[in-house]
C-alpha positions as CSV (number, residue, x, y, z in Angstrom):
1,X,66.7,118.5,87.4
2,X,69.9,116.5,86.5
3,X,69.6,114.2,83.8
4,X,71.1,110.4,83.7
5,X,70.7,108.0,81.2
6,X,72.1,104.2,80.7
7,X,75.1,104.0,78.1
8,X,77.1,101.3,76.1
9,X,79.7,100.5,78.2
10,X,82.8,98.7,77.2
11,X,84.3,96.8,79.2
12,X,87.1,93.9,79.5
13,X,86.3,90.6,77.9
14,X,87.6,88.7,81.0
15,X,86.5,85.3,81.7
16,X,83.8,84.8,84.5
17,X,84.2,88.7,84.5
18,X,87.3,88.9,86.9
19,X,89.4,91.6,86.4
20,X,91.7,92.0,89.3
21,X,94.6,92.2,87.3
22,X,93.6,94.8,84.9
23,X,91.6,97.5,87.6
24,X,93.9,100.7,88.8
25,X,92.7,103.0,91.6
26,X,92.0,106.5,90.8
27,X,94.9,108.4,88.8
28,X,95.6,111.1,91.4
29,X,96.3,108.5,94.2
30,X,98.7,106.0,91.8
31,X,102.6,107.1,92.9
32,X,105.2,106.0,90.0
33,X,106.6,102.7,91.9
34,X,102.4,102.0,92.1
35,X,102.0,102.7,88.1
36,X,105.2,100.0,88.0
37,X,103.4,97.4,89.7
38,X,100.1,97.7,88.1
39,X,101.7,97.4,84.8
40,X,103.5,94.2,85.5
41,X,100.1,92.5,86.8
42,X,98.8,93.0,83.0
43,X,99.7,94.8,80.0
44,X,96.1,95.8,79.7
45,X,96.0,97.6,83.0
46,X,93.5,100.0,83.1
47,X,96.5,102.1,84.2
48,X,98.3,102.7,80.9
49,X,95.0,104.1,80.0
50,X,94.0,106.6,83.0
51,X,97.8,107.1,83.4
52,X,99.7,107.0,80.0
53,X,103.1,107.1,79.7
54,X,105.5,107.8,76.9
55,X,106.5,104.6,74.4
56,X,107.7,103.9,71.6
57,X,108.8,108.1,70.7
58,X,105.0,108.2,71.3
59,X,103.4,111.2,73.6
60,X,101.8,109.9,76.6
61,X,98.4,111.2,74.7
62,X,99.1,109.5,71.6
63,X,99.5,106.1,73.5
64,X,96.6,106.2,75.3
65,X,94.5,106.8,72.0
66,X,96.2,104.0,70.6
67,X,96.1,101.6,72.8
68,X,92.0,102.3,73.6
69,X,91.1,101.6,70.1
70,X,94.0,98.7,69.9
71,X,92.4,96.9,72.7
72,X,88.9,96.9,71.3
73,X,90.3,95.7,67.9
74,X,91.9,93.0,69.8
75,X,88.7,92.3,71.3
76,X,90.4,92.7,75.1
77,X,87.6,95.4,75.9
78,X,84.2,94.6,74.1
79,X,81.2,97.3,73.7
80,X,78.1,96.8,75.2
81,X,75.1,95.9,72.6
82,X,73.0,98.1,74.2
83,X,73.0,100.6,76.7
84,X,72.6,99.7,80.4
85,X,73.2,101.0,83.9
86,X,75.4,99.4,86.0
87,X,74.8,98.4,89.9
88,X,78.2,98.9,91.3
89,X,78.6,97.5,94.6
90,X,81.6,97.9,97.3
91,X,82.4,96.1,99.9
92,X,84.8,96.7,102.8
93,X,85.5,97.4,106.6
94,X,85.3,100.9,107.6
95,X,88.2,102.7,110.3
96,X,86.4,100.9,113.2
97,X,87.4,97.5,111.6
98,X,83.0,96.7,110.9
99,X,82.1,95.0,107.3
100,X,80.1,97.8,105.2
101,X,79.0,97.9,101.8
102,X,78.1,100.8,99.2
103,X,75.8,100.5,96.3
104,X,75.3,103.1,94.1
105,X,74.4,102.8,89.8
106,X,76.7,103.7,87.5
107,X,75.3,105.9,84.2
108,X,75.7,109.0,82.2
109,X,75.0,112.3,84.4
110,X,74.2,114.8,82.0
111,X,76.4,117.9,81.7
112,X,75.1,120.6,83.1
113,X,76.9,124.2,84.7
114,X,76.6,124.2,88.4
115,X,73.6,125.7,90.8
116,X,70.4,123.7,90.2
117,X,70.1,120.4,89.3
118,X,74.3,120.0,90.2
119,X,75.4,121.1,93.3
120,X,78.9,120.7,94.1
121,X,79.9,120.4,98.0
122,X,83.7,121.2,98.2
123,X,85.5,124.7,96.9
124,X,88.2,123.6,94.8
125,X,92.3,123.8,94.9
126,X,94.3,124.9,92.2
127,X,95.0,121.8,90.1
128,X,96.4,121.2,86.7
129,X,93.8,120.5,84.2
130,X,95.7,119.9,80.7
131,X,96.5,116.9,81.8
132,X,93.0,115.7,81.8
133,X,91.7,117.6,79.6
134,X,94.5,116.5,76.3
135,X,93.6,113.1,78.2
136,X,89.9,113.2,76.9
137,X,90.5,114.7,73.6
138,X,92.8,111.6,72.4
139,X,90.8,109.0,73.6
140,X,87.0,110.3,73.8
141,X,85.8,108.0,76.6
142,X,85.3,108.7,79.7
143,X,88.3,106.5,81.8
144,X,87.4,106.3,85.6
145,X,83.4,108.0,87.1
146,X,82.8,110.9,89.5
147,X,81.1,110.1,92.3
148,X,77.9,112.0,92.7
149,X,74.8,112.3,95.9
150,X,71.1,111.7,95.3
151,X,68.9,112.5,98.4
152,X,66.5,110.9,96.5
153,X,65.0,107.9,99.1
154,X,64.8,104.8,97.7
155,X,67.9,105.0,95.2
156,X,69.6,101.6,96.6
157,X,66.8,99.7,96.0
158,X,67.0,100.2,92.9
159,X,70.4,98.8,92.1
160,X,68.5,95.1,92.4
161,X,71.4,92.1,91.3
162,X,70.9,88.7,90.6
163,X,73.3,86.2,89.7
164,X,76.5,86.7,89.4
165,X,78.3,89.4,88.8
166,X,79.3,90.6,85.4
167,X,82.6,92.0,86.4
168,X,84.5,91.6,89.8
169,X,87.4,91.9,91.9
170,X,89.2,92.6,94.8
171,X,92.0,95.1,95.1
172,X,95.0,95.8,96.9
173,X,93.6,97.1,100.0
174,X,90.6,94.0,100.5
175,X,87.9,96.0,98.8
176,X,85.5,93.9,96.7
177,X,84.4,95.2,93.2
178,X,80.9,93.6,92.0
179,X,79.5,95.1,88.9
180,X,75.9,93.9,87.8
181,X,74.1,95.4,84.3
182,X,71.4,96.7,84.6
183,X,69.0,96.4,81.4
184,X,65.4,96.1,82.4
185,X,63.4,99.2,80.1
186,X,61.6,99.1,83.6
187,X,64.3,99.2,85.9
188,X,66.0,101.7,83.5
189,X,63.0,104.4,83.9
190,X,62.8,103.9,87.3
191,X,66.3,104.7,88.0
192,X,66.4,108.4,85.3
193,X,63.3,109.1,87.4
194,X,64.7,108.9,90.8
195,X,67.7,110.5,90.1
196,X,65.7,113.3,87.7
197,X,63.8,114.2,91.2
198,X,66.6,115.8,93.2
199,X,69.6,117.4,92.4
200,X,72.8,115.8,93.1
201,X,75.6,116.2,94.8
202,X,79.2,116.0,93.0
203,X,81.1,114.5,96.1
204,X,84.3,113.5,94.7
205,X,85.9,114.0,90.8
206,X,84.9,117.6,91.0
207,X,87.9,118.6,88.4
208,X,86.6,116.3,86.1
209,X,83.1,117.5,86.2
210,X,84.5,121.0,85.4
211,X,87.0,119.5,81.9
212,X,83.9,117.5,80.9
213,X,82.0,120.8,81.1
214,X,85.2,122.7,79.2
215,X,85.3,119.7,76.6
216,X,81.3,119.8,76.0
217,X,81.8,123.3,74.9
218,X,85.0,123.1,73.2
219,X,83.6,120.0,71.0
220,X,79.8,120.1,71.2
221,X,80.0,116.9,69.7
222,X,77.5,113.7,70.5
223,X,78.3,112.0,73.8
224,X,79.9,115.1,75.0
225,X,77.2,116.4,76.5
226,X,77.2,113.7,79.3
227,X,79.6,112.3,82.4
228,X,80.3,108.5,83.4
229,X,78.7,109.2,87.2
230,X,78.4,106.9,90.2
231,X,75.8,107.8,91.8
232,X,74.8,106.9,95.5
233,X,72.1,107.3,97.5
234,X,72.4,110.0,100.3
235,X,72.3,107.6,103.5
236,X,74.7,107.3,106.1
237,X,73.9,103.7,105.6
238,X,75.4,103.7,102.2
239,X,78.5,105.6,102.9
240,X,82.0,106.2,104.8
241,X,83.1,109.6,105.2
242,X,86.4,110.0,106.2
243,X,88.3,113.3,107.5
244,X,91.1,114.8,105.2
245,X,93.5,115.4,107.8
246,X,96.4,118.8,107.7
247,X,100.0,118.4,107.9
248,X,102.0,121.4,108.9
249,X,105.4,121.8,106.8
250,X,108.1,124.7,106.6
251,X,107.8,126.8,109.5
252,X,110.2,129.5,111.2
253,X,112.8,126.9,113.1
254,X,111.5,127.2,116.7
255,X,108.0,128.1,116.3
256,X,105.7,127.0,118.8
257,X,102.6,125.1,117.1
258,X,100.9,124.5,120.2
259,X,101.1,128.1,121.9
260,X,99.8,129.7,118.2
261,X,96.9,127.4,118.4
262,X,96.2,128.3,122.0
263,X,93.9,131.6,121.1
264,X,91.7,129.1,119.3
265,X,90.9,126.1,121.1
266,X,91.1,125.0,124.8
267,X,94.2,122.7,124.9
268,X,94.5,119.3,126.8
269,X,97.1,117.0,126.4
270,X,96.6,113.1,125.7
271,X,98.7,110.0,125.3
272,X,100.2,109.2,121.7
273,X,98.4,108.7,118.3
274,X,97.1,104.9,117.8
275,X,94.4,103.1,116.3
276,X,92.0,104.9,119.4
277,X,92.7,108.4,118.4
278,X,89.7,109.4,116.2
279,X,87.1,107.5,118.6
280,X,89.5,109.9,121.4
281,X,88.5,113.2,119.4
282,X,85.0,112.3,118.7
283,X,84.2,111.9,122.7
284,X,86.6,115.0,123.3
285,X,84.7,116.5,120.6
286,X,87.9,118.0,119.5
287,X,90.6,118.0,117.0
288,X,93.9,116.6,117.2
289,X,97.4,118.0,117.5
290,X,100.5,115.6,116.9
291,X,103.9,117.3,117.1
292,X,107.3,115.7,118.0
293,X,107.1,117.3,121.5
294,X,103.8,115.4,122.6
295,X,99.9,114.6,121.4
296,X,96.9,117.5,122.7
297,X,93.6,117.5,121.7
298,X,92.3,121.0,120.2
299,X,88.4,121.4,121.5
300,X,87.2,124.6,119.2
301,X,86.5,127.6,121.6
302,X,83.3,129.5,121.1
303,X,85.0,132.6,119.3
304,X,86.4,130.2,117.0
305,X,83.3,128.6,116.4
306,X,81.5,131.8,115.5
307,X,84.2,132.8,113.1
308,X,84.1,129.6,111.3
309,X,82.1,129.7,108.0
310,X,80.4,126.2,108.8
311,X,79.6,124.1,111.8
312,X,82.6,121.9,110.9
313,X,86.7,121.4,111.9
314,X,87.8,122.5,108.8
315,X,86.1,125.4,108.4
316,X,87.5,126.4,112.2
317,X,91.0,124.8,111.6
318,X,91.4,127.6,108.7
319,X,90.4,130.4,111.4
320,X,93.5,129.2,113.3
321,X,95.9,128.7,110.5
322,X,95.2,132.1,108.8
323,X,97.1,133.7,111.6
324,X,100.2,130.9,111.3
325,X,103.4,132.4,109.7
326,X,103.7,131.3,106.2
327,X,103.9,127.7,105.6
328,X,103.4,124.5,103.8
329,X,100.1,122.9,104.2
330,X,99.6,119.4,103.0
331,X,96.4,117.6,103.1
332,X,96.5,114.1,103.9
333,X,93.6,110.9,104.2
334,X,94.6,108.4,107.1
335,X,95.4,109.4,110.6
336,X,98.7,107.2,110.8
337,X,99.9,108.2,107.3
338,X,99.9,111.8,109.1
339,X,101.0,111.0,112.0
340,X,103.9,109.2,110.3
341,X,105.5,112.6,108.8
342,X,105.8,113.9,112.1
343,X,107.3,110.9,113.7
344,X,110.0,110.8,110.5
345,X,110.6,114.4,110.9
346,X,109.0,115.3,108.0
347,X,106.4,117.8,109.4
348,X,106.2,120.2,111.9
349,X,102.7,119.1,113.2
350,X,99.9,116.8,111.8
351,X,96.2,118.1,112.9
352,X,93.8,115.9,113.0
353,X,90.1,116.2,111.6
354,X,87.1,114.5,112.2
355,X,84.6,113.8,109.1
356,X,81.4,115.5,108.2
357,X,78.3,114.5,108.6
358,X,75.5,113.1,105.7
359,X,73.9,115.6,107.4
360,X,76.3,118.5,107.5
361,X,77.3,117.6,103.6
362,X,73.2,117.8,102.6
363,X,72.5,120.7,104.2
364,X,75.7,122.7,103.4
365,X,75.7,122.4,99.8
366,X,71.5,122.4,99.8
367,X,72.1,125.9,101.2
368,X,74.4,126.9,98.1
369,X,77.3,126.9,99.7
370,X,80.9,124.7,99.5
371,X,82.8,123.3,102.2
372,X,86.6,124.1,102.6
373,X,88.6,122.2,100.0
374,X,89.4,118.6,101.2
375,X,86.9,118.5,103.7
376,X,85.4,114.9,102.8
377,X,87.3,111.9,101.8
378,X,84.8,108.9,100.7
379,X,85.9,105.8,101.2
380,X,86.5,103.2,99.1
381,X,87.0,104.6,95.8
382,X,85.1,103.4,92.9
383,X,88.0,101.3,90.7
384,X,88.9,102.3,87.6
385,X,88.7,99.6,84.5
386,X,85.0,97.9,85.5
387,X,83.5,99.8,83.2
388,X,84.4,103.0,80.4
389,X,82.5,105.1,78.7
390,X,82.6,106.1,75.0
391,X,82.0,109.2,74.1
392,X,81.6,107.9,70.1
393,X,79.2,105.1,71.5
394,X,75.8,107.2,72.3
């Protein structure tokens, strides 16, 4: 059963613990004009950190090792006295505009190789690891958490604040970022014990789970052997699953989209994408097809649903696209950031998705299996900067 254990974290020595200017979203989202911005909030973004860049005839690598030990000499990030777990709570409107909140606990998910008591839920895509990996070797902390599933009932209630918060903020898109420790010997067995009676669920940092099993091996060294996790409770009442939606690129000039597709799904047309389209699709139970030509909804027909590997639209989208001619297939969170390429003429077609289940996600990767790559998209990401994780700490 997956191990989790409370850590020293450091974290920013901000007054009243409000850190909006120095908290980054996750590295693979931050585009160069967004790194720009960060930076000129604070020169102690979290940012320069999860996303070095080259200064002073420095290596991006060397920079980021520097400036993690420069700041705690400085005192700007301050290590716990003992070790804690941290309530992390989110709050924020979800795609039908309704306030929701997600509280999960933040600690250190032992490292262990995937099957028993760590189920991952998504097959991965080809990504470029060095990155991360030469990342973790120069600083030895872990920067930003995985998010990780515990069916374990009961989970939430565990994450019990009072007071004020020890760190907060609100980022750019209106999510609030509370941060409570967590240091009761009481509370802190409770919480390894819940979490030690089910495995869990890697939903989202995947690559990183697989470089901090690479760098346990490689080092073997103290602190290695574990993960900065945030780790939620399997509920639908505690999270927002969003679709990652397809965007159709570089096909033969002329091709018809809609006519390929036909073989798959019954076809009916519909008016134009807008903020009614996924609530469209989910009483169509279909998917959605935008090209410049028109909008159609795409309900899967029964061959395609027996061909698909799993009971969901991206497993019986990829039926369909395998017969496609050879293309460019982006993937692609956010119905009108999709939607967009094909009204710019950037894409060929956008297909729209609608999001798994709690349900289907338990039961899938209970059964051993994954889902298609980018078949989930949890929203909001956890922030990066509320709390780190030093390897050279436990």
């Amino acid at each position: 059963m997956p191990g989790f254990s409370p850590f020293r974290g450091v974290r920013y020595n901000a007054e009243g613990g409000f850190v909006d200017d120095v908290i980054a979203p996750p590295y693979d989202v931050i585009s160069p004009s967004d790194r720009e911005a960060l930076v000129a909030r604070s020169e102690h973004n979290a940012v320069r950190l999860e996303l070095p860049a080259e200064e002073g005839g420095r290596n991006r690598y060397e920079v980021a090792s520097s400036l993690w030990q420069q700041w705690q000499d400085e005192r700007v990030l301050v290590a716990e006295d003992e070790p804690s777990f941290y309530a992390y709570r989110m709050g924020f409107h979800d795609e039908g505009g309704r306030p929701r909140q997600t509280t999960g606990i933040l600690g250190a998910l032992h490292l262990e190789a995937p099957g028993k008591g760590i189920l991952p839920h998504e097959r991965t895509t080809s990504k470029d690891k060095a990155d991360r990996f030469d990342l973790i070797r120069a600083v030895r902390a872990n920067l930003s958490p995985i998010w990780a599933l515990s069916p374990t009932p009961g989970l939430s209630a565990l994450a019990t604040t009072e007071g004020p918060p020890d760190a907060r903020a609100t980022d750019e898109h209106g999510v609030h970022h509370r941060l409570w420790r967590l240091t009761a010997p009481a509370v802190l067995e409770g919480i390894t014990e819940a979490v030690a009676a089910n495995p869990v669920l890697v939903a989202d940092g995947h690559h990183r789970y697989e470089i901090g099993l690479a760098y346990q091996s490689e080092t073997a060294s103290p602190g290695s052997d574990r993960i900065l996790a945030f780790v939620v409770e399997l509920a639908e009442e505690q999270l927002s699953v969003r679709a990652i939606h397809r965007v159709l690129r570089g096909l033969p000039d002329g091709f018809d989209v809609l006519a390929a597709l036909e073989p798959f799904f019954e076809v009916f047309e519909t008016t134009g994408p807008d903020d009614t389209i996924l609530a469209r699709m989910d009483d169509a139970g279909a998917l959605g097809l935008v090209t410049p030509k028109g909008t159609w909804m795409l309900r899967p027909l029964r061959s395609t649903v027996e061909f698909a590997d799993h009971d969901l639209d991206s497993s019986r989208l990829d039926v369909a696209l395998a017969s496609l001619p050879e293309h460019d297939l982006k993937f692609q969170h956010g119905w009108d950031l999709v939607t967009d390429f094909v009204a710019k003429g950037e894409a060929d077609a956008a297909i729209l998705l609608r999001p798994a289940t709690v349900e289907q996600i338990s039961a899938i990767s209970h059964g051993g299996e994954r889902m298609p790559p980018k078949t989930t998209f949890f929203y909001p990401k956890p922030a990066t900067g509320l709390v780190f994780r030093s390897l050279d700490l436990d």
